[in-house]
Every structure is written in structure tokens, then in C-alpha cells.
Amino acid sequence: MAEAADELSTPLGQTTKGRRRRVRLPFTAMQALAVLLGLVLVGFGGVALFNDNPLGGEPMARIALRTPPPAAADDKHAPAGQAEPAAKSPAKVPAAVGDAKDAKTVTIIDGSSGKRQDVVIGAADPADKSDGDAPALAMAGIDPRLLEKSRYGMIPVVADGLKPFTVYAADADRAKAGRMPVVAIVVAGLGVGAAKTTDAIMKLPPAVTLAFTPYGADPGKLAERARTQRHEILLQIPMEPFDYPDNDPGPQTLLTTLGSEQNLDRFYWHLSRLQGYAGIANFMGARFVATDPVMQPIVREAAKRGLSYFDDGSTPRSVAQSLAAGQALPFARADFAIDAVPTSAEIDRALVKLETIAKERGTAVGVASALPVSIERLGAWLKTLDSKGIMLVPLTTAMLKSKSG
């Protein structure tokens, strides 16, 4: 009976003794793992194929840009026929754009140095000040009459016979400057890097002129601090170098490949980044400043807005001086970069050379970066000028002396 109980009848009447039915899967565990790995590889391949980022895996500097409001149809600072929105980064700049609240992210890689730096642009933008902020502007030493609205914020303007060049020029004994050799020093590249900017502001005498780039977390705040310490300030305008885009000045760079309306629109963006500057200066730009057709509208607009122009002297082919003369635009050109070779010995030699030029010609202009060694050597040298019969003056004073001479 036990044996009979163990027998199972099949549909064909056959008996199977002690057999248990097994279920066979259509693939093995190893086959399943291979399929899973294949799907992962396909996924990565799809990302690499369809993601528009040729620099995937590269270290990147992320710069958050404020997205400007749409231009009104009658906004004279936002040409209606503009081919590309000025809020975009230059067309040739490798950029990764990511959406964020009121911000745009742009990736900048400096081909000359290979350095990458995290910079946030637009965290606290003084350009947003409107006519209702006149008391705050006045407290910062800004004359609200010398500002007008653009699509990006407030930009300089001539009003009531007043020009930013004269209103924001640093105090100086110009009568004395007219009777003796003078030296003007411009420390440039400020605004990005609060520590080095603060060193330049606090460690150098007020007669040293400070030039700010439009980038950084809050260039307006640092510029305001410089003006509080009685420094005269300039705004540097990023312009196209010969090796662009491998060497990229940054977002909204003025380019020789753009039309005048597009470059002017970018120019307005830069002008809105901070307030209270007496003039503008080139930031890089060896190709742009040597190209007459694209420089003409910028120089003309600077003159119209009551500004001055400082050429850092980096290219002998610059047309800025001749264009400035045609527009009666206050102008100065650096004789050379003091810290082209950033060592104490070479900086000291350059400063002696600057003394010689001042004594021979009456006026000498040097430009430097805010390297610690540059600030240290400049600070020591400037203390010796009085004993040498040379007067340190703000750049605007040197401009006026050169013009009168």
C-alpha cells in the first residue's frame, strides 16, 4: 500500500515513483549578471553620446550669473534686433549651463594658466539699485544723478554738466603736480579674491588707483570699501585676446566677431556691475583693442558717458589712444607692467625705471597686479618718492597733466 501511494499517475497513464517536478529558468545567474552589466554600459554610453558637454570629467569653475530681465521693446540699451541674448556666455566659451533660481552657471577654463577658481557672480548686485535707493547711494558716495537704468542695472551717465570722471576722481594737489615729476600706479585685476583686494585697499596709499574686474561675489562692496579709503577706482572691461577662447577673460567678453550692438549690450552689463568709477580699462583684450571697427563704438560710448580710458600697455598695436583723442576722452597708457617678472629684485628694477621716466618726461604710469610681493615692494618704494622729488598721483591727475602738457 505504501508503494502504491508513492506512485503518481501521469496524463499518459505512466507512473513516476518518488519524482518531484523541477522548474527550469530560461537563463542562468551568470547570464542575468551579464545582461545587467550590459544595460549599465548602454546607459553610460547614452549619457556620453547625448549630453552636450565636451568637457565631461574636467575640473570646472562654476560661475553663477544673474539672468537679466527681458528687454522692453523701447529699451535703448537692449537692441530689438540683437542676434543673441547678451545674458548668454560667449558663443565659443566651453560652458555648462544649469538652471537655478535666477541664476545661470557657466564653466570657464583659463588656457593660459590652467588655473580654475570657484567664483560666484551676482550674489549681491549693486546694479539692482533704483532711483528709490538714492539715500543708500549717497552714503556710498555715489551721485544718483550720474546713473541711469539699463536692462541690467544702473550705468554711468553725464547729467547737470557733471561727469563721472570728474566727480569720482580722487583728490590731489594738481597745481603741485603740474610743477614736478609725477607717477601714477594702477593695481589691476581686483574684485575676484577678497583677500588680495583687501590687501591692495588697506596697504597702499590712497593715491594708488585700483582697477576692478566685473567678476566676483560682490565687486560693488569691495569697490565701495576702496572708495571709502579714498582710492580712485576703474572698471576693467573683459576683451578678446589673440588666443581666445583658449585664454578666456570670462562671461560677456567683448568679441571682434560680434556686431557693435551686441558688444555694446555686453558693455552695459559690465558697466552695471559696480558704481563710482572714474573710467574704464581693458581686461586682457590684445586682439580687440587692436581692431579699430569694434573699438570705436566702445570708446565713443565711454566718452558719451563721461568716463576715461586706461590702456594697460600690453599690446603696442592698441588703437585706443588715437580713438580717445578723436573723442576728447581722458586717456592714459601704462609705460609697462611693474611685476611682469614677479620677484622682489625685478620689481625694484622696474620701479627705478619708472622714476627715470617720470623725471625725463614729467609723467610715468605703471600697472601691477595684487600679488603679495607686488604690494610689499610697492608699499616700500612709494614711501621714498618724496625724498626723490617725485609725486605720487591718482591716474586722473596724470591724465589731466598729460593733456595740459
mmCIF file of C-alpha atoms in Angstrom:
data_model
loop_
_atom_site.group_PDB
_atom_site.id
_atom_site.type_symbol
_atom_site.label_atom_id
_atom_site.label_comp_id
_atom_site.label_asym_id
_atom_site.label_seq_id
_atom_site.Cartn_x
_atom_site.Cartn_y
_atom_site.Cartn_z
ATOM 1 C CA MET A 1 0.000 0.000 0.000
ATOM 2 C CA ALA A 2 2.878 2.400 0.796
ATOM 3 C CA GLU A 3 4.455 1.612 -2.554
ATOM 4 C CA ALA A 4 1.175 2.210 -4.329
ATOM 5 C CA ALA A 5 0.744 5.522 -2.516
ATOM 6 C CA ASP A 6 4.090 6.695 -3.808
ATOM 7 C CA GLU A 7 3.116 6.132 -7.389
ATOM 8 C CA LEU A 8 1.682 9.082 -9.333
ATOM 9 C CA SER A 9 -0.264 8.713 -12.477
ATOM 10 C CA THR A 10 0.801 10.784 -15.467
ATOM 11 C CA PRO A 11 -1.630 12.051 -18.091
ATOM 12 C CA LEU A 12 -0.454 9.175 -20.327
ATOM 13 C CA GLY A 13 -1.077 6.606 -17.652
ATOM 14 C CA GLN A 14 2.629 6.188 -16.866
ATOM 15 C CA THR A 15 3.744 6.020 -13.272
ATOM 16 C CA THR A 16 6.565 8.074 -11.728
ATOM 17 C CA LYS A 17 7.952 6.873 -8.436
ATOM 18 C CA GLY A 18 9.307 9.471 -5.915
ATOM 19 C CA ARG A 19 9.854 12.079 -8.663
ATOM 20 C CA ARG A 20 9.437 15.790 -7.874
ATOM 21 C CA ARG A 21 8.730 18.271 -10.664
ATOM 22 C CA ARG A 22 11.511 20.848 -11.239
ATOM 23 C CA VAL A 23 11.035 24.300 -12.770
ATOM 24 C CA ARG A 24 13.912 25.328 -15.075
ATOM 25 C CA LEU A 25 14.628 29.064 -15.628
ATOM 26 C CA PRO A 26 15.317 30.258 -19.219
ATOM 27 C CA PHE A 27 18.740 31.784 -18.191
ATOM 28 C CA THR A 28 21.481 31.236 -15.586
ATOM 29 C CA ALA A 29 22.572 33.656 -12.822
ATOM 30 C CA MET A 30 25.740 34.487 -14.755
ATOM 31 C CA GLN A 31 23.707 35.308 -17.844
ATOM 32 C CA ALA A 32 21.481 37.643 -15.771
ATOM 33 C CA LEU A 33 24.538 39.437 -14.405
ATOM 34 C CA ALA A 34 25.941 39.889 -17.902
ATOM 35 C CA VAL A 35 22.652 41.390 -19.102
ATOM 36 C CA LEU A 36 22.589 43.807 -16.135
ATOM 37 C CA LEU A 37 26.162 44.970 -16.817
ATOM 38 C CA GLY A 38 25.286 45.458 -20.465
ATOM 39 C CA LEU A 39 22.355 47.706 -19.538
ATOM 40 C CA VAL A 40 24.634 49.831 -17.294
ATOM 41 C CA LEU A 41 27.174 50.261 -20.098
ATOM 42 C CA VAL A 42 24.440 51.246 -22.538
ATOM 43 C CA GLY A 43 23.189 53.835 -20.033
ATOM 44 C CA PHE A 44 26.633 55.435 -19.660
ATOM 45 C CA GLY A 45 27.101 55.392 -23.420
ATOM 46 C CA GLY A 46 23.805 57.224 -23.871
ATOM 47 C CA VAL A 47 24.804 59.930 -21.401
ATOM 48 C CA ALA A 48 28.156 60.428 -23.141
ATOM 49 C CA LEU A 49 26.547 60.482 -26.574
ATOM 50 C CA PHE A 50 23.650 62.834 -25.907
ATOM 51 C CA ASN A 51 24.999 65.056 -23.143
ATOM 52 C CA ASP A 52 26.267 68.282 -24.756
ATOM 53 C CA ASN A 53 29.330 68.643 -22.566
ATOM 54 C CA PRO A 54 32.659 68.031 -24.326
ATOM 55 C CA LEU A 55 34.491 68.681 -21.064
ATOM 56 C CA GLY A 56 32.826 65.879 -19.116
ATOM 57 C CA GLY A 57 35.105 64.844 -16.284
ATOM 58 C CA GLU A 58 37.205 68.050 -16.449
ATOM 59 C CA PRO A 59 37.638 70.105 -13.272
ATOM 60 C CA MET A 60 35.431 73.160 -13.669
ATOM 61 C CA ALA A 61 34.965 76.607 -12.172
ATOM 62 C CA ARG A 62 31.291 77.335 -11.773
ATOM 63 C CA ILE A 63 30.194 80.934 -12.096
ATOM 64 C CA ALA A 64 26.612 81.867 -11.292
ATOM 65 C CA LEU A 65 25.299 84.661 -13.462
ATOM 66 C CA ARG A 66 22.149 86.607 -12.741
ATOM 67 C CA THR A 67 19.628 86.173 -15.526
ATOM 68 C CA PRO A 68 18.682 89.637 -16.810
ATOM 69 C CA PRO A 69 15.035 90.571 -17.163
ATOM 70 C CA PRO A 70 13.577 90.502 -20.668
ATOM 71 C CA ALA A 71 14.300 93.711 -22.527
ATOM 72 C CA ALA A 72 11.415 96.057 -23.114
ATOM 73 C CA ALA A 73 10.647 96.884 -26.714
ATOM 74 C CA ASP A 74 11.671 100.526 -26.261
ATOM 75 C CA ASP A 75 14.752 99.882 -24.133
ATOM 76 C CA LYS A 76 17.562 101.721 -25.879
ATOM 77 C CA HIS A 77 20.113 99.517 -24.090
ATOM 78 C CA ALA A 78 18.603 96.316 -25.443
ATOM 79 C CA PRO A 79 18.567 96.419 -29.260
ATOM 80 C CA ALA A 80 15.470 94.665 -30.543
ATOM 81 C CA GLY A 81 17.345 93.098 -33.449
ATOM 82 C CA GLN A 82 20.049 91.569 -31.343
ATOM 83 C CA ALA A 83 21.038 88.203 -32.761
ATOM 84 C CA GLU A 84 21.842 86.531 -29.456
ATOM 85 C CA PRO A 85 20.748 87.333 -25.911
ATOM 86 C CA ALA A 86 23.560 89.114 -24.088
ATOM 87 C CA ALA A 87 22.888 87.027 -20.993
ATOM 88 C CA LYS A 88 24.487 84.029 -22.686
ATOM 89 C CA SER A 89 28.167 83.340 -22.361
ATOM 90 C CA PRO A 90 30.318 83.982 -25.457
ATOM 91 C CA ALA A 91 29.468 81.527 -28.193
ATOM 92 C CA LYS A 92 32.907 79.930 -28.229
ATOM 93 C CA VAL A 93 33.332 79.576 -24.482
ATOM 94 C CA PRO A 94 33.066 75.963 -23.271
ATOM 95 C CA ALA A 95 30.111 76.293 -20.959
ATOM 96 C CA ALA A 96 27.896 74.083 -18.884
ATOM 97 C CA VAL A 97 24.596 75.754 -18.175
ATOM 98 C CA GLY A 98 22.446 74.626 -15.302
ATOM 99 C CA ASP A 99 19.152 76.042 -14.168
ATOM 100 C CA ALA A 100 18.930 77.602 -10.717
ATOM 101 C CA LYS A 101 16.765 80.231 -9.156
ATOM 102 C CA ASP A 102 17.537 83.491 -11.012
ATOM 103 C CA ALA A 103 21.000 82.214 -11.926
ATOM 104 C CA LYS A 104 22.967 80.731 -14.787
ATOM 105 C CA THR A 105 26.065 78.557 -14.372
ATOM 106 C CA VAL A 106 28.982 78.992 -16.763
ATOM 107 C CA THR A 107 32.192 76.980 -16.859
ATOM 108 C CA ILE A 108 35.380 78.956 -17.503
ATOM 109 C CA ILE A 109 38.752 77.318 -18.162
ATOM 110 C CA ASP A 110 41.776 79.622 -18.417
ATOM 111 C CA GLY A 111 44.004 78.172 -21.081
ATOM 112 C CA SER A 112 46.976 80.387 -20.218
ATOM 113 C CA SER A 113 47.447 79.285 -16.635
ATOM 114 C CA GLY A 114 45.332 76.169 -16.308
ATOM 115 C CA LYS A 115 44.024 77.555 -13.028
ATOM 116 C CA ARG A 116 40.402 77.043 -12.067
ATOM 117 C CA GLN A 117 38.725 79.131 -9.426
ATOM 118 C CA ASP A 118 35.282 78.976 -7.886
ATOM 119 C CA VAL A 119 33.675 82.374 -8.446
ATOM 120 C CA VAL A 120 30.071 83.354 -7.813
ATOM 121 C CA ILE A 121 28.789 86.311 -9.790
ATOM 122 C CA GLY A 122 25.720 88.239 -8.785
ATOM 123 C CA ALA A 123 25.343 87.200 -5.151
ATOM 124 C CA ALA A 124 24.678 90.776 -4.133
ATOM 125 C CA ASP A 125 24.432 93.040 -7.107
ATOM 126 C CA PRO A 126 24.686 96.817 -6.629
ATOM 127 C CA ALA A 127 23.342 97.203 -10.130
ATOM 128 C CA ASP A 128 19.874 96.485 -8.795
ATOM 129 C CA LYS A 129 19.753 99.852 -7.025
ATOM 130 C CA SER A 130 16.993 102.010 -8.388
ATOM 131 C CA ASP A 131 16.045 105.641 -8.078
ATOM 132 C CA GLY A 132 14.367 104.842 -4.766
ATOM 133 C CA ASP A 133 17.759 103.962 -3.269
ATOM 134 C CA ALA A 134 19.178 107.482 -3.527
ATOM 135 C CA PRO A 135 19.980 107.741 0.232
ATOM 136 C CA ALA A 136 21.942 104.481 0.147
ATOM 137 C CA LEU A 137 23.799 105.608 -2.958
ATOM 138 C CA ALA A 138 24.613 108.954 -1.360
ATOM 139 C CA MET A 139 26.000 107.223 1.737
ATOM 140 C CA ALA A 140 28.311 105.224 -0.550
ATOM 141 C CA GLY A 141 29.479 108.459 -2.193
ATOM 142 C CA ILE A 142 27.559 107.760 -5.400
ATOM 143 C CA ASP A 143 25.740 110.654 -7.073
ATOM 144 C CA PRO A 144 22.325 109.277 -8.203
ATOM 145 C CA ARG A 145 22.186 111.928 -10.915
ATOM 146 C CA LEU A 146 25.088 110.217 -12.656
ATOM 147 C CA LEU A 147 23.205 106.923 -13.065
ATOM 148 C CA GLU A 148 20.543 105.723 -15.464
ATOM 149 C CA LYS A 149 18.701 102.431 -15.753
ATOM 150 C CA SER A 150 19.636 99.803 -18.291
ATOM 151 C CA ARG A 151 18.212 96.308 -18.671
ATOM 152 C CA TYR A 152 20.990 95.075 -16.341
ATOM 153 C CA GLY A 153 21.002 97.789 -13.699
ATOM 154 C CA MET A 154 22.349 101.291 -13.192
ATOM 155 C CA ILE A 155 25.089 102.574 -15.517
ATOM 156 C CA PRO A 156 27.009 105.876 -15.656
ATOM 157 C CA VAL A 157 25.660 108.931 -17.440
ATOM 158 C CA VAL A 158 26.515 112.638 -17.783
ATOM 159 C CA ALA A 159 23.995 114.872 -16.011
ATOM 160 C CA ASP A 160 23.728 118.524 -14.980
ATOM 161 C CA GLY A 161 27.120 119.205 -16.549
ATOM 162 C CA LEU A 162 28.744 116.601 -14.283
ATOM 163 C CA LYS A 163 30.828 113.628 -15.458
ATOM 164 C CA PRO A 164 31.800 110.503 -13.517
ATOM 165 C CA PHE A 165 35.428 111.219 -14.493
ATOM 166 C CA THR A 166 35.481 114.476 -12.554
ATOM 167 C CA VAL A 167 33.070 113.564 -9.733
ATOM 168 C CA TYR A 168 34.816 110.282 -8.860
ATOM 169 C CA ALA A 169 38.412 111.429 -9.396
ATOM 170 C CA ALA A 170 40.467 111.168 -6.214
ATOM 171 C CA ASP A 171 41.600 114.355 -4.509
ATOM 172 C CA ALA A 172 45.058 115.611 -5.443
ATOM 173 C CA ASP A 173 47.111 118.790 -5.433
ATOM 174 C CA ARG A 174 47.024 119.295 -9.196
ATOM 175 C CA ALA A 175 48.824 122.624 -9.064
ATOM 176 C CA LYS A 176 51.763 120.944 -7.335
ATOM 177 C CA ALA A 177 51.587 118.012 -9.746
ATOM 178 C CA GLY A 178 51.965 120.451 -12.627
ATOM 179 C CA ARG A 179 55.318 121.657 -11.279
ATOM 180 C CA MET A 180 57.103 118.360 -10.599
ATOM 181 C CA PRO A 181 57.544 114.813 -11.916
ATOM 182 C CA VAL A 182 54.591 112.571 -11.119
ATOM 183 C CA VAL A 183 53.991 108.821 -11.016
ATOM 184 C CA ALA A 184 50.612 107.079 -11.195
ATOM 185 C CA ILE A 185 50.226 103.450 -10.137
ATOM 186 C CA VAL A 186 47.281 101.254 -11.134
ATOM 187 C CA VAL A 187 46.782 97.941 -9.343
ATOM 188 C CA ALA A 188 44.527 95.835 -11.575
ATOM 189 C CA GLY A 189 42.631 92.553 -11.512
ATOM 190 C CA LEU A 190 40.825 93.258 -8.250
ATOM 191 C CA GLY A 191 37.371 92.095 -7.180
ATOM 192 C CA VAL A 192 37.944 88.348 -7.549
ATOM 193 C CA GLY A 193 39.770 87.289 -4.427
ATOM 194 C CA ALA A 194 38.659 89.302 -1.415
ATOM 195 C CA ALA A 195 41.921 88.809 0.493
ATOM 196 C CA LYS A 196 44.258 90.214 -2.158
ATOM 197 C CA THR A 197 41.782 93.002 -2.957
ATOM 198 C CA THR A 198 41.616 93.979 0.715
ATOM 199 C CA ASP A 199 45.417 93.990 0.919
ATOM 200 C CA ALA A 200 45.617 96.426 -2.004
ATOM 201 C CA ILE A 201 42.933 98.654 -0.493
ATOM 202 C CA MET A 202 44.374 98.792 3.003
ATOM 203 C CA LYS A 203 48.151 98.534 2.472
ATOM 204 C CA LEU A 204 48.626 101.012 -0.385
ATOM 205 C CA PRO A 205 48.289 104.819 -0.138
ATOM 206 C CA PRO A 206 45.008 106.435 -1.269
ATOM 207 C CA ALA A 207 46.709 107.976 -4.329
ATOM 208 C CA VAL A 208 47.137 104.479 -5.828
ATOM 209 C CA THR A 209 44.348 103.819 -8.344
ATOM 210 C CA LEU A 210 42.597 100.435 -8.115
ATOM 211 C CA ALA A 211 41.055 98.649 -11.118
ATOM 212 C CA PHE A 212 38.286 96.105 -10.562
ATOM 213 C CA THR A 213 37.134 93.317 -12.840
ATOM 214 C CA PRO A 214 33.335 92.897 -13.104
ATOM 215 C CA TYR A 215 33.508 89.413 -11.579
ATOM 216 C CA GLY A 216 33.412 88.168 -8.013
ATOM 217 C CA ALA A 217 30.770 87.573 -5.369
ATOM 218 C CA ASP A 218 30.202 91.273 -4.742
ATOM 219 C CA PRO A 219 32.621 93.558 -6.596
ATOM 220 C CA GLY A 220 30.466 96.575 -5.708
ATOM 221 C CA LYS A 221 31.050 96.060 -1.988
ATOM 222 C CA LEU A 222 34.826 95.848 -2.413
ATOM 223 C CA ALA A 223 34.821 98.866 -4.720
ATOM 224 C CA GLU A 224 32.823 100.807 -2.123
ATOM 225 C CA ARG A 225 35.394 99.893 0.513
ATOM 226 C CA ALA A 226 38.176 101.137 -1.775
ATOM 227 C CA ARG A 227 36.393 104.455 -2.259
ATOM 228 C CA THR A 228 35.879 104.718 1.499
ATOM 229 C CA GLN A 229 39.677 104.526 1.803
ATOM 230 C CA ARG A 230 39.850 107.394 -0.755
ATOM 231 C CA HIS A 231 41.168 105.278 -3.632
ATOM 232 C CA GLU A 232 40.135 106.212 -7.130
ATOM 233 C CA ILE A 233 38.727 103.195 -8.965
ATOM 234 C CA LEU A 234 38.425 101.945 -12.535
ATOM 235 C CA LEU A 235 36.250 99.229 -14.060
ATOM 236 C CA GLN A 236 38.046 96.681 -16.245
ATOM 237 C CA ILE A 237 36.152 95.508 -19.336
ATOM 238 C CA PRO A 238 36.945 91.922 -20.495
ATOM 239 C CA MET A 239 38.010 91.984 -24.144
ATOM 240 C CA GLU A 240 39.067 89.311 -26.616
ATOM 241 C CA PRO A 241 42.756 88.257 -26.536
ATOM 242 C CA PHE A 242 44.531 86.773 -29.545
ATOM 243 C CA ASP A 243 44.317 83.211 -28.181
ATOM 244 C CA TYR A 244 40.594 83.313 -27.381
ATOM 245 C CA PRO A 245 38.825 81.029 -26.456
ATOM 246 C CA ASP A 246 41.790 79.033 -25.093
ATOM 247 C CA ASN A 247 42.503 82.079 -22.946
ATOM 248 C CA ASP A 248 39.077 83.300 -21.858
ATOM 249 C CA PRO A 249 38.591 86.591 -19.957
ATOM 250 C CA GLY A 250 35.141 85.498 -18.733
ATOM 251 C CA PRO A 251 31.402 85.883 -19.363
ATOM 252 C CA GLN A 252 30.202 88.741 -21.576
ATOM 253 C CA THR A 253 33.639 89.277 -23.132
ATOM 254 C CA LEU A 254 33.643 91.846 -25.930
ATOM 255 C CA LEU A 255 34.466 89.983 -29.170
ATOM 256 C CA THR A 256 35.684 91.013 -32.596
ATOM 257 C CA THR A 257 33.201 88.550 -34.111
ATOM 258 C CA LEU A 258 30.165 90.368 -32.676
ATOM 259 C CA GLY A 259 28.370 93.388 -34.076
ATOM 260 C CA SER A 260 28.533 96.770 -32.383
ATOM 261 C CA GLU A 261 25.045 96.430 -30.856
ATOM 262 C CA GLN A 262 25.907 93.100 -29.276
ATOM 263 C CA ASN A 263 29.222 94.362 -27.890
ATOM 264 C CA LEU A 264 27.545 97.499 -26.550
ATOM 265 C CA ASP A 265 24.918 95.361 -24.850
ATOM 266 C CA ARG A 266 27.670 93.359 -23.157
ATOM 267 C CA PHE A 267 29.416 96.623 -22.321
ATOM 268 C CA TYR A 268 26.297 97.787 -20.462
ATOM 269 C CA TRP A 269 26.291 94.541 -18.471
ATOM 270 C CA HIS A 270 29.827 95.253 -17.273
ATOM 271 C CA LEU A 271 29.074 98.905 -16.535
ATOM 272 C CA SER A 272 26.237 97.849 -14.215
ATOM 273 C CA ARG A 273 28.389 95.604 -12.032
ATOM 274 C CA LEU A 274 29.616 98.345 -9.697
ATOM 275 C CA GLN A 275 29.380 102.109 -9.253
ATOM 276 C CA GLY A 276 31.583 105.114 -8.590
ATOM 277 C CA TYR A 277 34.401 104.503 -11.104
ATOM 278 C CA ALA A 278 36.138 107.351 -12.894
ATOM 279 C CA GLY A 279 36.882 105.364 -16.014
ATOM 280 C CA ILE A 280 37.278 102.007 -17.699
ATOM 281 C CA ALA A 281 40.277 99.868 -18.627
ATOM 282 C CA ASN A 282 40.857 96.827 -20.789
ATOM 283 C CA PHE A 283 40.979 93.413 -19.137
ATOM 284 C CA MET A 284 43.187 91.342 -21.479
ATOM 285 C CA GLY A 285 41.910 92.126 -24.997
ATOM 286 C CA ALA A 286 45.049 92.281 -27.191
ATOM 287 C CA ARG A 287 43.029 91.407 -30.326
ATOM 288 C CA PHE A 288 40.031 93.588 -29.505
ATOM 289 C CA VAL A 289 41.932 96.793 -28.666
ATOM 290 C CA ALA A 290 43.921 96.457 -31.908
ATOM 291 C CA THR A 291 40.761 96.237 -34.051
ATOM 292 C CA ASP A 292 39.531 99.719 -34.940
ATOM 293 C CA PRO A 293 35.942 98.906 -36.064
ATOM 294 C CA VAL A 294 34.995 97.145 -32.795
ATOM 295 C CA MET A 295 36.868 99.553 -30.519
ATOM 296 C CA GLN A 296 35.287 102.685 -31.990
ATOM 297 C CA PRO A 297 31.766 102.152 -30.548
ATOM 298 C CA ILE A 298 33.170 101.311 -27.095
ATOM 299 C CA VAL A 299 35.414 104.390 -26.927
ATOM 300 C CA ARG A 300 32.601 106.577 -28.261
ATOM 301 C CA GLU A 301 30.189 105.235 -25.629
ATOM 302 C CA ALA A 302 32.732 105.722 -22.829
ATOM 303 C CA ALA A 303 33.191 109.358 -23.868
ATOM 304 C CA LYS A 304 29.434 109.868 -24.096
ATOM 305 C CA ARG A 305 29.069 108.613 -20.515
ATOM 306 C CA GLY A 306 31.741 110.899 -19.109
ATOM 307 C CA LEU A 307 34.352 108.226 -18.386
ATOM 308 C CA SER A 308 38.097 107.948 -19.041
ATOM 309 C CA TYR A 309 40.058 105.115 -20.631
ATOM 310 C CA PHE A 310 43.177 103.393 -19.280
ATOM 311 C CA ASP A 311 45.213 101.167 -21.612
ATOM 312 C CA ASP A 312 47.332 98.667 -19.683
ATOM 313 C CA GLY A 313 50.014 98.800 -22.389
ATOM 314 C CA SER A 314 50.008 95.066 -23.017
ATOM 315 C CA THR A 315 49.899 95.440 -26.811
ATOM 316 C CA PRO A 316 51.721 98.060 -28.917
ATOM 317 C CA ARG A 317 49.053 97.681 -31.609
ATOM 318 C CA SER A 318 46.281 99.191 -29.485
ATOM 319 C CA VAL A 319 44.193 101.843 -31.260
ATOM 320 C CA ALA A 320 42.724 103.150 -28.002
ATOM 321 C CA GLN A 321 44.895 106.264 -27.791
ATOM 322 C CA SER A 322 44.074 107.567 -31.275
ATOM 323 C CA LEU A 323 40.357 106.826 -30.818
ATOM 324 C CA ALA A 324 40.329 108.513 -27.414
ATOM 325 C CA ALA A 325 41.949 111.634 -28.890
ATOM 326 C CA GLY A 326 39.219 111.783 -31.523
ATOM 327 C CA GLN A 327 36.524 111.695 -28.812
ATOM 328 C CA ALA A 328 38.270 114.058 -26.354
ATOM 329 C CA LEU A 329 38.259 111.126 -23.939
ATOM 330 C CA PRO A 330 40.671 111.411 -20.958
ATOM 331 C CA PHE A 331 43.320 108.765 -21.607
ATOM 332 C CA ALA A 332 46.438 107.205 -20.107
ATOM 333 C CA ARG A 333 48.597 104.281 -21.133
ATOM 334 C CA ALA A 334 50.810 102.261 -18.830
ATOM 335 C CA ASP A 335 54.501 102.521 -19.608
ATOM 336 C CA PHE A 336 54.948 98.903 -18.531
ATOM 337 C CA ALA A 337 53.859 96.251 -16.037
ATOM 338 C CA ILE A 338 55.852 96.631 -12.842
ATOM 339 C CA ASP A 339 55.602 92.948 -11.894
ATOM 340 C CA ALA A 340 55.908 91.318 -15.316
ATOM 341 C CA VAL A 341 58.621 89.290 -13.588
ATOM 342 C CA PRO A 342 57.148 88.859 -10.082
ATOM 343 C CA THR A 343 60.283 88.798 -7.977
ATOM 344 C CA SER A 344 61.426 91.423 -5.489
ATOM 345 C CA ALA A 345 64.605 92.213 -7.408
ATOM 346 C CA GLU A 346 62.877 92.635 -10.790
ATOM 347 C CA ILE A 347 60.040 94.697 -9.325
ATOM 348 C CA ASP A 348 62.575 97.016 -7.671
ATOM 349 C CA ARG A 349 64.384 97.445 -11.016
ATOM 350 C CA ALA A 350 61.105 98.268 -12.749
ATOM 351 C CA LEU A 351 60.272 100.899 -10.132
ATOM 352 C CA VAL A 352 63.665 102.593 -10.613
ATOM 353 C CA LYS A 353 62.961 102.639 -14.351
ATOM 354 C CA LEU A 354 59.592 104.272 -13.640
ATOM 355 C CA GLU A 355 61.360 107.003 -11.633
ATOM 356 C CA THR A 356 63.637 107.706 -14.594
ATOM 357 C CA ILE A 357 60.701 108.051 -16.994
ATOM 358 C CA ALA A 358 58.918 110.425 -14.617
ATOM 359 C CA LYS A 359 61.980 112.675 -14.336
ATOM 360 C CA GLU A 360 62.630 112.665 -18.084
ATOM 361 C CA ARG A 361 59.081 113.073 -19.330
ATOM 362 C CA GLY A 362 57.255 114.579 -16.351
ATOM 363 C CA THR A 363 54.696 111.750 -16.057
ATOM 364 C CA ALA A 364 55.067 107.969 -15.698
ATOM 365 C CA VAL A 365 52.365 105.325 -15.298
ATOM 366 C CA GLY A 366 52.911 101.792 -14.022
ATOM 367 C CA VAL A 367 50.471 98.909 -13.706
ATOM 368 C CA ALA A 368 50.739 95.967 -11.323
ATOM 369 C CA SER A 369 48.752 93.005 -10.061
ATOM 370 C CA ALA A 370 47.845 92.446 -6.416
ATOM 371 C CA LEU A 371 50.440 89.748 -5.789
ATOM 372 C CA PRO A 372 51.747 89.876 -2.204
ATOM 373 C CA VAL A 373 55.276 90.601 -3.442
ATOM 374 C CA SER A 374 53.979 93.429 -5.643
ATOM 375 C CA ILE A 375 52.042 95.037 -2.797
ATOM 376 C CA GLU A 376 55.024 94.712 -0.451
ATOM 377 C CA ARG A 377 57.588 96.237 -2.861
ATOM 378 C CA LEU A 378 55.228 98.987 -3.997
ATOM 379 C CA GLY A 379 54.469 99.943 -0.408
ATOM 380 C CA ALA A 380 58.158 100.253 0.438
ATOM 381 C CA TRP A 381 59.023 102.199 -2.742
ATOM 382 C CA LEU A 382 56.164 104.676 -2.503
ATOM 383 C CA LYS A 383 57.465 105.857 0.872
ATOM 384 C CA THR A 384 60.705 107.002 -0.824
ATOM 385 C CA LEU A 385 59.192 109.177 -3.567
ATOM 386 C CA ASP A 386 59.031 112.453 -1.648
ATOM 387 C CA SER A 387 62.773 112.337 -0.948
ATOM 388 C CA LYS A 388 63.380 111.815 -4.672
ATOM 389 C CA GLY A 389 61.316 114.813 -5.730
ATOM 390 C CA ILE A 390 58.591 112.685 -7.339
ATOM 391 C CA MET A 391 54.895 112.976 -6.532
ATOM 392 C CA LEU A 392 52.515 110.005 -6.412
ATOM 393 C CA VAL A 393 49.192 110.999 -8.013
ATOM 394 C CA PRO A 394 45.895 109.294 -8.879
ATOM 395 C CA LEU A 395 45.568 108.251 -12.509
ATOM 396 C CA THR A 396 43.048 111.017 -13.292
ATOM 397 C CA THR A 397 45.615 113.638 -12.241
ATOM 398 C CA ALA A 398 48.217 112.064 -14.530
ATOM 399 C CA MET A 399 45.676 112.106 -17.367
ATOM 400 C CA LEU A 400 44.932 115.796 -16.863
ATOM 401 C CA LYS A 401 48.622 116.702 -16.611
ATOM 402 C CA SER A 402 49.435 114.842 -19.821
ATOM 403 C CA LYS A 403 46.556 116.578 -21.597
ATOM 404 C CA SER A 404 47.611 120.052 -20.413
ATOM 405 C CA GLY A 405 51.222 119.364 -21.252
#
